[in-house]
Amino acid sequence: MEPTPANIESFVHGRIRAILAERGEAVPHLSGSDKLNATLGLTSLDLAFLVSDLEAELGVDPFAKLVSITSVRSVDDLVDAYRMAFIPHVGPGATNHLDAAAQRADLRRARRQNR
Amino acid sequence: MLTRGGGAAEPASAWGPGEMAETTLPVALVSGGSRGLGAALVTGFLARNFRVATCSRRDSEFTAEMSRARAADFHWAAVDGRDRDNLRLFVRQVADRFGRIDVLVNNAGVASEGVLPTMRTEDIAEVIEVNLTAAVILAQVAARVMLRQGSGCIINISSVNAIRGHAGVAAYSASKAALDGLTRSLARELGPRRIRVNSVAPGYFDSDMVHDMSDEQRQRIARRTPLGRLARIEEVANAVLFLASDEASFITGQTLVVDGGLTC
């Protein structure tokens, strides 16, 4: 399956589930608001592994320049970071409120399409 | 721009990820392997049945010869240590060609001499960029490959100048001491994923870095060294090869000083 903004969520959720499964833990139903650390128990090294894995799978690394990894707290934050990497005009390059609003709309649209 | 050199035959596009990934031979990436300690490390890893990748600013007789004689398991690219994007690209190129990276040796470095108050700012910046920042970037990108493998080994080439103060090498000393700090913290970060990180701190050994010394300077160093001489380059390389081997499987976060006792 080719990664697109609409299906990126399933890639990210799949890798999170794989990490939880590797630890022998019961894999819960993932919610976008789940906190990576507080809810799912992922460590910063788990997150590094996840990002490495997704870079190999998707061919993009949003944390190289676009997004700071420290801003990623929830599953949705992570999904949004990868969506930004796939939607060229979304990201810190947005220079005004209109651009920022357009970014948020794009992200909401992508999320809805995936549901 | 990254370029392949040394007369290697295949075009870059011919290196498919699957092409070499079939072999299980381990892979070592040595920065600055065109001469000196880097070349000795390349030779040592090849002799231990590693596939070896190295980069340097320019090719050399050594890299040209290795590219001819060991085309299947040797990879060289021209990379300037100040070019961060090409450093990242180089690591990915190696992972694509060989399918894995088991060992990274951050060996590339530049020396700088002169007391700090009169050093040119750009010379200070170059020392930090090549000796430290390039090593951090190579470690960062290689660590991602190692994280996916669930194993790996990173060795930073430090210096006795990181341990003892010497006049005239302040910026160089700062860059090497920082590498030792990187070693310890990275060992803690990556240890849980079975990636070991160590430093080797050589004393004075026969290399381009000591060629400019007078005989008197060399004799003075030898007199201060309990073993009474400068190291042979192979003696430093052997310490690195030991840390990269399974013989050192429970050693991480350490700096191994190879100086004939100079700092003891």
JSON list of N, CA and C in Angstrom, two decimals, chain B residues 138-175:
[
{"chain": "B", "resi": 138, "resn": "LEU", "atom": "N", "xyz": [26.77, 11.44, 11.81]},
{"chain": "B", "resi": 138, "resn": "LEU", "atom": "CA", "xyz": [26.97, 10.05, 11.37]},
{"chain": "B", "resi": 138, "resn": "LEU", "atom": "C", "xyz": [26.39, 9.08, 12.40]},
{"chain": "B", "resi": 139, "resn": "ALA", "atom": "N", "xyz": [26.63, 9.38, 13.68]},
{"chain": "B", "resi": 139, "resn": "ALA", "atom": "CA", "xyz": [26.10, 8.51, 14.74]},
{"chain": "B", "resi": 139, "resn": "ALA", "atom": "C", "xyz": [24.58, 8.52, 14.73]},
{"chain": "B", "resi": 140, "resn": "GLN", "atom": "N", "xyz": [23.99, 9.70, 14.51]},
{"chain": "B", "resi": 140, "resn": "GLN", "atom": "CA", "xyz": [22.52, 9.81, 14.52]},
{"chain": "B", "resi": 140, "resn": "GLN", "atom": "C", "xyz": [21.90, 8.95, 13.42]},
{"chain": "B", "resi": 141, "resn": "VAL", "atom": "N", "xyz": [22.43, 9.08, 12.21]},
{"chain": "B", "resi": 141, "resn": "VAL", "atom": "CA", "xyz": [21.83, 8.37, 11.08]},
{"chain": "B", "resi": 141, "resn": "VAL", "atom": "C", "xyz": [22.15, 6.87, 11.16]},
{"chain": "B", "resi": 142, "resn": "ALA", "atom": "N", "xyz": [23.39, 6.55, 11.53]},
{"chain": "B", "resi": 142, "resn": "ALA", "atom": "CA", "xyz": [23.74, 5.13, 11.65]},
{"chain": "B", "resi": 142, "resn": "ALA", "atom": "C", "xyz": [22.96, 4.47, 12.79]},
{"chain": "B", "resi": 143, "resn": "ALA", "atom": "N", "xyz": [22.72, 5.22, 13.87]},
{"chain": "B", "resi": 143, "resn": "ALA", "atom": "CA", "xyz": [21.97, 4.66, 15.00]},
{"chain": "B", "resi": 143, "resn": "ALA", "atom": "C", "xyz": [20.55, 4.26, 14.58]},
{"chain": "B", "resi": 144, "resn": "ARG", "atom": "N", "xyz": [19.98, 4.99, 13.66]},
{"chain": "B", "resi": 144, "resn": "ARG", "atom": "CA", "xyz": [18.64, 4.63, 13.18]},
{"chain": "B", "resi": 144, "resn": "ARG", "atom": "C", "xyz": [18.67, 3.27, 12.47]},
{"chain": "B", "resi": 145, "resn": "VAL", "atom": "N", "xyz": [19.72, 3.07, 11.68]},
{"chain": "B", "resi": 145, "resn": "VAL", "atom": "CA", "xyz": [19.86, 1.76, 11.01]},
{"chain": "B", "resi": 145, "resn": "VAL", "atom": "C", "xyz": [20.06, 0.68, 12.07]},
{"chain": "B", "resi": 146, "resn": "MET", "atom": "N", "xyz": [20.89, 0.97, 13.06]},
{"chain": "B", "resi": 146, "resn": "MET", "atom": "CA", "xyz": [21.19, -0.02, 14.11]},
{"chain": "B", "resi": 146, "resn": "MET", "atom": "C", "xyz": [19.96, -0.30, 14.97]},
{"chain": "B", "resi": 147, "resn": "LEU", "atom": "N", "xyz": [19.15, 0.74, 15.21]},
{"chain": "B", "resi": 147, "resn": "LEU", "atom": "CA", "xyz": [17.92, 0.54, 15.98]},
{"chain": "B", "resi": 147, "resn": "LEU", "atom": "C", "xyz": [17.02, -0.47, 15.28]},
{"chain": "B", "resi": 148, "resn": "ARG", "atom": "N", "xyz": [16.93, -0.35, 13.96]},
{"chain": "B", "resi": 148, "resn": "ARG", "atom": "CA", "xyz": [16.08, -1.29, 13.21]},
{"chain": "B", "resi": 148, "resn": "ARG", "atom": "C", "xyz": [16.66, -2.70, 13.25]},
{"chain": "B", "resi": 149, "resn": "GLN", "atom": "N", "xyz": [18.00, -2.79, 13.27]},
{"chain": "B", "resi": 149, "resn": "GLN", "atom": "CA", "xyz": [18.64, -4.11, 13.33]},
{"chain": "B", "resi": 149, "resn": "GLN", "atom": "C", "xyz": [18.55, -4.72, 14.73]},
{"chain": "B", "resi": 150, "resn": "GLY", "atom": "N", "xyz": [18.48, -3.83, 15.73]},
{"chain": "B", "resi": 150, "resn": "GLY", "atom": "CA", "xyz": [18.51, -4.31, 17.12]},
{"chain": "B", "resi": 150, "resn": "GLY", "atom": "C", "xyz": [19.92, -4.64, 17.59]},
{"chain": "B", "resi": 151, "resn": "SER", "atom": "N", "xyz": [20.92, -4.10, 16.91]},
{"chain": "B", "resi": 151, "resn": "SER", "atom": "CA", "xyz": [22.31, -4.31, 17.34]},
{"chain": "B", "resi": 151, "resn": "SER", "atom": "C", "xyz": [23.20, -3.32, 16.61]},
{"chain": "B", "resi": 152, "resn": "GLY", "atom": "N", "xyz": [24.40, -3.11, 17.15]},
{"chain": "B", "resi": 152, "resn": "GLY", "atom": "CA", "xyz": [25.36, -2.24, 16.50]},
{"chain": "B", "resi": 152, "resn": "GLY", "atom": "C", "xyz": [26.43, -1.77, 17.46]},
{"chain": "B", "resi": 153, "resn": "CYS", "atom": "N", "xyz": [27.38, -1.08, 16.90]},
{"chain": "B", "resi": 153, "resn": "CYS", "atom": "CA", "xyz": [28.53, -0.64, 17.69]},
{"chain": "B", "resi": 153, "resn": "CYS", "atom": "C", "xyz": [29.06, 0.67, 17.10]},
{"chain": "B", "resi": 154, "resn": "ILE", "atom": "N", "xyz": [29.24, 1.66, 17.94]},
{"chain": "B", "resi": 154, "resn": "ILE", "atom": "CA", "xyz": [29.77, 2.94, 17.49]},
{"chain": "B", "resi": 154, "resn": "ILE", "atom": "C", "xyz": [31.06, 3.21, 18.27]},
{"chain": "B", "resi": 155, "resn": "ILE", "atom": "N", "xyz": [32.10, 3.58, 17.54]},
{"chain": "B", "resi": 155, "resn": "ILE", "atom": "CA", "xyz": [33.37, 3.89, 18.20]},
{"chain": "B", "resi": 155, "resn": "ILE", "atom": "C", "xyz": [33.84, 5.27, 17.74]},
{"chain": "B", "resi": 156, "resn": "ASN", "atom": "N", "xyz": [34.05, 6.13, 18.69]},
{"chain": "B", "resi": 156, "resn": "ASN", "atom": "CA", "xyz": [34.53, 7.47, 18.38]},
{"chain": "B", "resi": 156, "resn": "ASN", "atom": "C", "xyz": [36.02, 7.56, 18.63]},
{"chain": "B", "resi": 157, "resn": "ILE", "atom": "N", "xyz": [36.75, 8.09, 17.67]},
{"chain": "B", "resi": 157, "resn": "ILE", "atom": "CA", "xyz": [38.18, 8.26, 17.87]},
{"chain": "B", "resi": 157, "resn": "ILE", "atom": "C", "xyz": [38.43, 9.60, 18.55]},
{"chain": "B", "resi": 158, "resn": "SER", "atom": "N", "xyz": [38.79, 9.50, 19.81]},
{"chain": "B", "resi": 158, "resn": "SER", "atom": "CA", "xyz": [39.04, 10.66, 20.64]},
{"chain": "B", "resi": 158, "resn": "SER", "atom": "C", "xyz": [40.54, 10.96, 20.63]},
{"chain": "B", "resi": 159, "resn": "SER", "atom": "N", "xyz": [41.08, 11.38, 21.73]},
{"chain": "B", "resi": 159, "resn": "SER", "atom": "CA", "xyz": [42.50, 11.71, 21.78]},
{"chain": "B", "resi": 159, "resn": "SER", "atom": "C", "xyz": [42.93, 11.86, 23.23]},
{"chain": "B", "resi": 160, "resn": "VAL", "atom": "N", "xyz": [44.21, 11.67, 23.48]},
{"chain": "B", "resi": 160, "resn": "VAL", "atom": "CA", "xyz": [44.71, 11.96, 24.83]},
{"chain": "B", "resi": 160, "resn": "VAL", "atom": "C", "xyz": [44.54, 13.45, 25.16]},
{"chain": "B", "resi": 161, "resn": "ASN", "atom": "N", "xyz": [44.40, 14.26, 24.11]},
{"chain": "B", "resi": 161, "resn": "ASN", "atom": "CA", "xyz": [44.17, 15.68, 24.36]},
{"chain": "B", "resi": 161, "resn": "ASN", "atom": "C", "xyz": [42.82, 15.94, 25.02]},
{"chain": "B", "resi": 162, "resn": "ALA", "atom": "N", "xyz": [41.94, 14.96, 24.96]},
{"chain": "B", "resi": 162, "resn": "ALA", "atom": "CA", "xyz": [40.65, 15.09, 25.65]},
{"chain": "B", "resi": 162, "resn": "ALA", "atom": "C", "xyz": [40.81, 14.86, 27.14]},
{"chain": "B", "resi": 163, "resn": "ILE", "atom": "N", "xyz": [41.92, 14.24, 27.51]},
{"chain": "B", "resi": 163, "resn": "ILE", "atom": "CA", "xyz": [42.11, 13.81, 28.91]},
{"chain": "B", "resi": 163, "resn": "ILE", "atom": "C", "xyz": [43.09, 14.72, 29.64]},
{"chain": "B", "resi": 164, "resn": "ARG", "atom": "N", "xyz": [44.13, 15.14, 28.95]},
{"chain": "B", "resi": 164, "resn": "ARG", "atom": "CA", "xyz": [45.15, 16.02, 29.53]},
{"chain": "B", "resi": 164, "resn": "ARG", "atom": "C", "xyz": [45.20, 17.32, 28.75]},
{"chain": "B", "resi": 165, "resn": "GLY", "atom": "N", "xyz": [45.40, 18.40, 29.44]},
{"chain": "B", "resi": 165, "resn": "GLY", "atom": "CA", "xyz": [45.53, 19.69, 28.77]},
{"chain": "B", "resi": 165, "resn": "GLY", "atom": "C", "xyz": [46.89, 19.82, 28.09]},
{"chain": "B", "resi": 166, "resn": "HIS", "atom": "N", "xyz": [46.88, 20.36, 26.90]},
{"chain": "B", "resi": 166, "resn": "HIS", "atom": "CA", "xyz": [48.13, 20.66, 26.19]},
{"chain": "B", "resi": 166, "resn": "HIS", "atom": "C", "xyz": [47.97, 22.02, 25.53]},
{"chain": "B", "resi": 167, "resn": "ALA", "atom": "N", "xyz": [48.96, 22.87, 25.68]},
{"chain": "B", "resi": 167, "resn": "ALA", "atom": "CA", "xyz": [48.89, 24.20, 25.07]},
{"chain": "B", "resi": 167, "resn": "ALA", "atom": "C", "xyz": [48.89, 24.09, 23.55]},
{"chain": "B", "resi": 168, "resn": "GLY", "atom": "N", "xyz": [48.10, 24.93, 22.91]},
{"chain": "B", "resi": 168, "resn": "GLY", "atom": "CA", "xyz": [48.13, 25.01, 21.45]},
{"chain": "B", "resi": 168, "resn": "GLY", "atom": "C", "xyz": [47.11, 24.14, 20.74]},
{"chain": "B", "resi": 169, "resn": "VAL", "atom": "N", "xyz": [46.34, 23.37, 21.51]},
{"chain": "B", "resi": 169, "resn": "VAL", "atom": "CA", "xyz": [45.34, 22.49, 20.86]},
{"chain": "B", "resi": 169, "resn": "VAL", "atom": "C", "xyz": [43.98, 22.62, 21.56]},
{"chain": "B", "resi": 170, "resn": "ALA", "atom": "N", "xyz": [43.65, 23.80, 22.02]},
{"chain": "B", "resi": 170, "resn": "ALA", "atom": "CA", "xyz": [42.44, 23.98, 22.83]},
{"chain": "B", "resi": 170, "resn": "ALA", "atom": "C", "xyz": [41.17, 23.58, 22.07]},
{"chain": "B", "resi": 171, "resn": "ALA", "atom": "N", "xyz": [41.02, 24.07, 20.84]},
{"chain": "B", "resi": 171, "resn": "ALA", "atom": "CA", "xyz": [39.80, 23.76, 20.08]},
{"chain": "B", "resi": 171, "resn": "ALA", "atom": "C", "xyz": [39.74, 22.26, 19.76]},
{"chain": "B", "resi": 172, "resn": "TYR", "atom": "N", "xyz": [40.89, 21.72, 19.38]},
{"chain": "B", "resi": 172, "resn": "TYR", "atom": "CA", "xyz": [40.97, 20.28, 19.08]},
{"chain": "B", "resi": 172, "resn": "TYR", "atom": "C", "xyz": [40.61, 19.47, 20.33]},
{"chain": "B", "resi": 173, "resn": "SER", "atom": "N", "xyz": [41.18, 19.86, 21.47]},
{"chain": "B", "resi": 173, "resn": "SER", "atom": "CA", "xyz": [40.90, 19.16, 22.73]},
{"chain": "B", "resi": 173, "resn": "SER", "atom": "C", "xyz": [39.42, 19.23, 23.07]},
{"chain": "B", "resi": 174, "resn": "ALA", "atom": "N", "xyz": [38.83, 20.42, 22.86]},
{"chain": "B", "resi": 174, "resn": "ALA", "atom": "CA", "xyz": [37.40, 20.59, 23.16]},
{"chain": "B", "resi": 174, "resn": "ALA", "atom": "C", "xyz": [36.57, 19.64, 22.30]},
{"chain": "B", "resi": 175, "resn": "SER", "atom": "N", "xyz": [36.94, 19.53, 21.02]},
{"chain": "B", "resi": 175, "resn": "SER", "atom": "CA", "xyz": [36.15, 18.67, 20.12]},
{"chain": "B", "resi": 175, "resn": "SER", "atom": "C", "xyz": [36.27, 17.20, 20.54]}
]
